[in-house]
Coordinates of C-alpha atoms in Angstrom, one line a residue:
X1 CA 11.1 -20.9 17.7
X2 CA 9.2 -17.8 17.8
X3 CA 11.4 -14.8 16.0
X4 CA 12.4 -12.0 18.5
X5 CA 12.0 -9.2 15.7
X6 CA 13.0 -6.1 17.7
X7 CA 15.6 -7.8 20.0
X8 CA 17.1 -9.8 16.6
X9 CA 16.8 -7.0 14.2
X10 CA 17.3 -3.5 15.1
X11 CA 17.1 -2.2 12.0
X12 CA 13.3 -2.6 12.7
X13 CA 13.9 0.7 14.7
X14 CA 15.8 2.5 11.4
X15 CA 14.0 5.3 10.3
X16 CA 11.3 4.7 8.1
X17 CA 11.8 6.8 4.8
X18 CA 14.3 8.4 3.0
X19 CA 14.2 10.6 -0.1
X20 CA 10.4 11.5 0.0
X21 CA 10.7 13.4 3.2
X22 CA 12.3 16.2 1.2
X23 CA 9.2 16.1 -0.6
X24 CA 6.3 18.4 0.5
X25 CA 2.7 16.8 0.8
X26 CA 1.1 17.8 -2.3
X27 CA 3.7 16.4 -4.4
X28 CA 3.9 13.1 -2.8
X29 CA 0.5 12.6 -3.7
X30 CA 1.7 13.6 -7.1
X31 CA 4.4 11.5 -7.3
X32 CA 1.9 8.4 -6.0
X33 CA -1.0 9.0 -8.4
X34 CA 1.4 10.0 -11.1
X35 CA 3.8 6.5 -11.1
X36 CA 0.3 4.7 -11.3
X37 CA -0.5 6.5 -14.1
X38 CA 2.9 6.3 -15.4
X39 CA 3.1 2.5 -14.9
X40 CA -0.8 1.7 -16.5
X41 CA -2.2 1.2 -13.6
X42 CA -4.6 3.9 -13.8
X43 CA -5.9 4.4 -17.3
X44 CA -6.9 6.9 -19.6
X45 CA -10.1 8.1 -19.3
X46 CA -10.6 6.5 -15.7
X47 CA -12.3 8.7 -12.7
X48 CA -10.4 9.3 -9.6
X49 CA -11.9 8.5 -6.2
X50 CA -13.3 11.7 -4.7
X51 CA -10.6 14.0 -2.8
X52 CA -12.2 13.2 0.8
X53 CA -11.5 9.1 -0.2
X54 CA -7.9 9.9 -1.9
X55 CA -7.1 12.4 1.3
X56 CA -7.9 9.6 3.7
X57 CA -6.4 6.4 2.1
X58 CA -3.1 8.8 1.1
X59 CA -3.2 10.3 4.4
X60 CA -3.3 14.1 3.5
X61 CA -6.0 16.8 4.0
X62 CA -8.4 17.6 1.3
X63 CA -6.4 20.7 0.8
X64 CA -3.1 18.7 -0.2
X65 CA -5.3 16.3 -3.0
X66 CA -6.9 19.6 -4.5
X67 CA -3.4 21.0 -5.0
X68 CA -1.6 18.1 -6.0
X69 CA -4.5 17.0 -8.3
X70 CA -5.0 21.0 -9.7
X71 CA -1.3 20.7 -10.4
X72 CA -1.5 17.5 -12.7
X73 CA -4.1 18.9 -14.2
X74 CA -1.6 22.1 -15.1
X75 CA 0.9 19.4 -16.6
X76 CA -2.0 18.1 -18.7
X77 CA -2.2 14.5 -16.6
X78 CA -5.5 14.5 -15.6
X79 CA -8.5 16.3 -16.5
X80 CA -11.1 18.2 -14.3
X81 CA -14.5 18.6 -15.2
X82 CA -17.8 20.3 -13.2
X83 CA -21.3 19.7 -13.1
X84 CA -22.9 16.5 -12.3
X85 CA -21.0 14.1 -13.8
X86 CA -18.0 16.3 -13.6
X87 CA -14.9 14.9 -11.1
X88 CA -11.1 14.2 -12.0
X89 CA -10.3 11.7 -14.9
X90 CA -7.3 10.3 -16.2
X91 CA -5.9 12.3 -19.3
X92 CA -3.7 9.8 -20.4
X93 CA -2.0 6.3 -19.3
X94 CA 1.4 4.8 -19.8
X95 CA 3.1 7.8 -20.8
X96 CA 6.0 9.6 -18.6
X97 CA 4.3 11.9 -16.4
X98 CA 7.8 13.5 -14.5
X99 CA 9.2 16.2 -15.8
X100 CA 13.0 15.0 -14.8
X101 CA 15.5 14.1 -11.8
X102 CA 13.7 17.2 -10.0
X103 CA 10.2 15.7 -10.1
X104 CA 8.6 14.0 -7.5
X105 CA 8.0 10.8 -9.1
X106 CA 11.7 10.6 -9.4
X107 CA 12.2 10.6 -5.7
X108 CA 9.7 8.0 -5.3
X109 CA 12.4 6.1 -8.1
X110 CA 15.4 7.1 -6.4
X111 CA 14.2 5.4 -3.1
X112 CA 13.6 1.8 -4.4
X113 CA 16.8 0.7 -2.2
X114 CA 14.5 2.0 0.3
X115 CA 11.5 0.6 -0.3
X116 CA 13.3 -2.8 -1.5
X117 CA 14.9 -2.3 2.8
X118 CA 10.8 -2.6 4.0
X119 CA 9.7 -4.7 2.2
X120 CA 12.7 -7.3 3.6
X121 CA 12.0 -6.1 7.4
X122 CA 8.0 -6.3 7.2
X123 CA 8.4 -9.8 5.3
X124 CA 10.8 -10.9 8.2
X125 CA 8.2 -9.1 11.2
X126 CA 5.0 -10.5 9.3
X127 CA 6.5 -13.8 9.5
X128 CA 7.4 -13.9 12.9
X129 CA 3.9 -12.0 14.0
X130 CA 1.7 -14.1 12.0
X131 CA 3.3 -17.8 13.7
X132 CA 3.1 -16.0 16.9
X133 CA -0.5 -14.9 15.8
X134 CA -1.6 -18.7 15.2
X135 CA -0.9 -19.7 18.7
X136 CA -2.2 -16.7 20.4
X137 CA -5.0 -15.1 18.5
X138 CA -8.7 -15.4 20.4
X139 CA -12.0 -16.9 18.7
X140 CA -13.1 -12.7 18.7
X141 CA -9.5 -11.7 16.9
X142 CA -10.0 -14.3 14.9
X143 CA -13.7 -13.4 13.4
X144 CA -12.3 -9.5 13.6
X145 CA -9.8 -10.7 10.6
X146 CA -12.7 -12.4 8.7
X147 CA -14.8 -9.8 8.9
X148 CA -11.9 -7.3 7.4
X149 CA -11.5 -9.7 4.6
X150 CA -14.9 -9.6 3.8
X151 CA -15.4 -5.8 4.0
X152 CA -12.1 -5.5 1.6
X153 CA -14.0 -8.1 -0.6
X154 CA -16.9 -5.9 -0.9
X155 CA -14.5 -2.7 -1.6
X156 CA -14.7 -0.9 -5.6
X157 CA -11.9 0.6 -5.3
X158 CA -8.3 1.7 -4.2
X159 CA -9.2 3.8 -1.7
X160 CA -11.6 1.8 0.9
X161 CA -9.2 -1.3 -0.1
X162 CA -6.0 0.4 1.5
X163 CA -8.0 1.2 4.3
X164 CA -9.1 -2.7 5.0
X165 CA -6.1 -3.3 4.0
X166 CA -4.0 -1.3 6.8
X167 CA -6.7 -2.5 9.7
X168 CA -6.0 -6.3 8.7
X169 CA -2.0 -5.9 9.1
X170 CA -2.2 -3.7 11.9
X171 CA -4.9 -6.7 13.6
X172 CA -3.0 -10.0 12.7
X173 CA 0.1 -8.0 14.4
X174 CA -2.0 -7.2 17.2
X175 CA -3.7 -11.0 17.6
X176 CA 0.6 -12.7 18.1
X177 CA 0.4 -11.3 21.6
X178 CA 3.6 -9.5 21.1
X179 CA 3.1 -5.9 22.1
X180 CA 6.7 -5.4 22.7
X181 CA 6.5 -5.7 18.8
X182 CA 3.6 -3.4 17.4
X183 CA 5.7 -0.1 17.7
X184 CA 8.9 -1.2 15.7
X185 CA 6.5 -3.5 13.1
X186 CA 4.0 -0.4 12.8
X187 CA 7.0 2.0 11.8
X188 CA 7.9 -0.2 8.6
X189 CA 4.4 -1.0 7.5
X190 CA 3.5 2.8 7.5
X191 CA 7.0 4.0 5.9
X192 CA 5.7 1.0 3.0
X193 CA 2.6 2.7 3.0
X194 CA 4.2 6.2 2.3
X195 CA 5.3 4.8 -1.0
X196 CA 2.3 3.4 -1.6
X197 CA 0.2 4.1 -5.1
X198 CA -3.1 3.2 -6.9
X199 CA -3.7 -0.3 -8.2
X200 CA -7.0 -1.9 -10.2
X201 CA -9.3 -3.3 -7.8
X202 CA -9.4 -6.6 -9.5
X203 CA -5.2 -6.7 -8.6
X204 CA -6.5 -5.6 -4.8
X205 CA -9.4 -8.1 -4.5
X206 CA -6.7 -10.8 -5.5
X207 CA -4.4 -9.8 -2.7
X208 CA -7.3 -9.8 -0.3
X209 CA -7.5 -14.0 -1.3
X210 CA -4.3 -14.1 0.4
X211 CA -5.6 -12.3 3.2
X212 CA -8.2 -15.3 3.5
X213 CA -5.9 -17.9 3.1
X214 CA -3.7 -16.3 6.3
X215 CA -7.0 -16.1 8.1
X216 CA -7.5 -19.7 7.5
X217 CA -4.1 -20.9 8.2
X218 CA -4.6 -19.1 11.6
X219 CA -7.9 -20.6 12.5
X220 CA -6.2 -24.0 12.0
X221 CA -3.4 -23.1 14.4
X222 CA -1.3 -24.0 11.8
X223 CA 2.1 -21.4 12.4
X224 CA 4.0 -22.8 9.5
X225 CA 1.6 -22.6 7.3
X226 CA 0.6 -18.8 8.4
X227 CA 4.3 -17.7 8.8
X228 CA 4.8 -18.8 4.9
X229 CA 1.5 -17.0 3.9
X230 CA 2.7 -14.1 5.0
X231 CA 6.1 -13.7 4.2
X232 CA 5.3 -14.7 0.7
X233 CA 2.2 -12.0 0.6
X234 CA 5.2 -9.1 1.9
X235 CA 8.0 -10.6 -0.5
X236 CA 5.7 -10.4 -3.7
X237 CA 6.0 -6.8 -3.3
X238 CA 9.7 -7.2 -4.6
X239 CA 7.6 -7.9 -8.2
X240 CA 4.1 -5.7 -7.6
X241 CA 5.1 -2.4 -6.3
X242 CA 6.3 0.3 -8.9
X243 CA 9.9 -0.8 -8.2
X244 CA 9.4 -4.3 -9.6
X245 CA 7.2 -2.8 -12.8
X246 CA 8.5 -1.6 -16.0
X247 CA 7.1 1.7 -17.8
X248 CA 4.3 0.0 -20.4
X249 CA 4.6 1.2 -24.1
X250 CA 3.7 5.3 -24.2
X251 CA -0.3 5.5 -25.6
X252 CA -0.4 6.0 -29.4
X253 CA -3.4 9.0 -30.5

């Protein structure tokens, strides 16, 4: 039986996010790219993405990166050269970045009940979207999906990843057929995104596998299968986001 996601689950309609609405722009971005530097996940010495690619995967203007990233380089986070090979590098890795209960990385902290609530409700929708998705999906939606996976293959790093990354979700929802469904499912897989931060490629490119596996499953018809996919893809983020990771060992030197 086909889960009825808004009409069963309400909370679907809840709003999206909690404490980092009290946060202005530029420091969301600097709680986001400073809890991936915080966490490893970023590492010292390591160049960020230009601030037209980090403005579009973080969904800012340019304006909002340049201060949040002219700000970290104040608190002696990152580092920010000219010239040629000039650009924004990470000044140090694994180390606290926050400054206290004030900062906004610890709003992004504060709100794991929050993000733990999404992660449930987009794990329950994906289910019930991607079963619906292997009955309904057309040859065209179908070779859409592929063609995603493969362009988030071919992606070097966090930024163009995210990107694939939202357009695949947002597509498998859109192949079940269920348009009664996009609104309330699109409102918790953008409040997740909100708290979303920079991860290695090589962690990305791995995620994308399951990407290919759901594509697979749906080509076969196969709704179980699919359904498990991805609800098991969603519930991993229980383990993967920065509320399921511990603070690595501060750098030494």
């Amino acid at each position: 039986m086909t889960l009825q996601v808004g009409d069963a689950h309400p909370a679907l309609n809840a709003p999206a996010v909690a404490g980092i609405t009290r946060l202005s722009a530029a420091d969301t971005v600097r709680a986001r790219l400073g809890l991936a530097i915080e966490l490893g996940l970023m590492t010292r010495g390591e160049r960020l993405p230009a601030e037209p690619d980090i403005a579009a995967a973080l969904d800012v203007s340019v304006a909002t990166v340049r201060r949040a990233l002219q700000s970290m380089a104040d608190e002696g986070v990152v580092v920010r050269r000219r010239g040629r090979v000039g650009g924004t590098f990470v000044a140090r890795s694994g180390a606290r970045v926050d400054g206290g209960t004030d900062h906004p990385s610890a709003t992004f902290r504060a709100d794991a009940a929050e993000v733990r609530r999404l992660i449930d409700l987009r794990a329950l929708a994906e289910d019930a979207l991607s079963a619906a998705a292997a009955q309904a999906a057309t040859d065209e939606q179908l070779d859409t999906l592929a063609a995603i996976v493969d362009e988030a293959a071919k992606t070097t790093d966090w930024t163009g990843f995210h990107t694939a990354d939202q357009r695949f979700h947002e597509s498998v929802a859109a192949a079940s057929g269920l348009d009664w469904a996009m609104h309330s499912y699109c409102d918790v897989l953008h409040g997740l995104y909100r708290y979303f931060i920079p991860y290695p490629i090589s962690y990305l490119h791995e995620s994308n596998r399951e990407h290919a596996r759901l594509v697979e499953a749906l080509r076969r018809r196969d709704c179980r299968a699919a359904s498990e996919i991805a609800r098991n893809h969603v519930l991993s983020l229980h383990q993967t986001m920065y509320v399921g990771l511990s603070r690595p060992a501060k750098e030494s030197g």
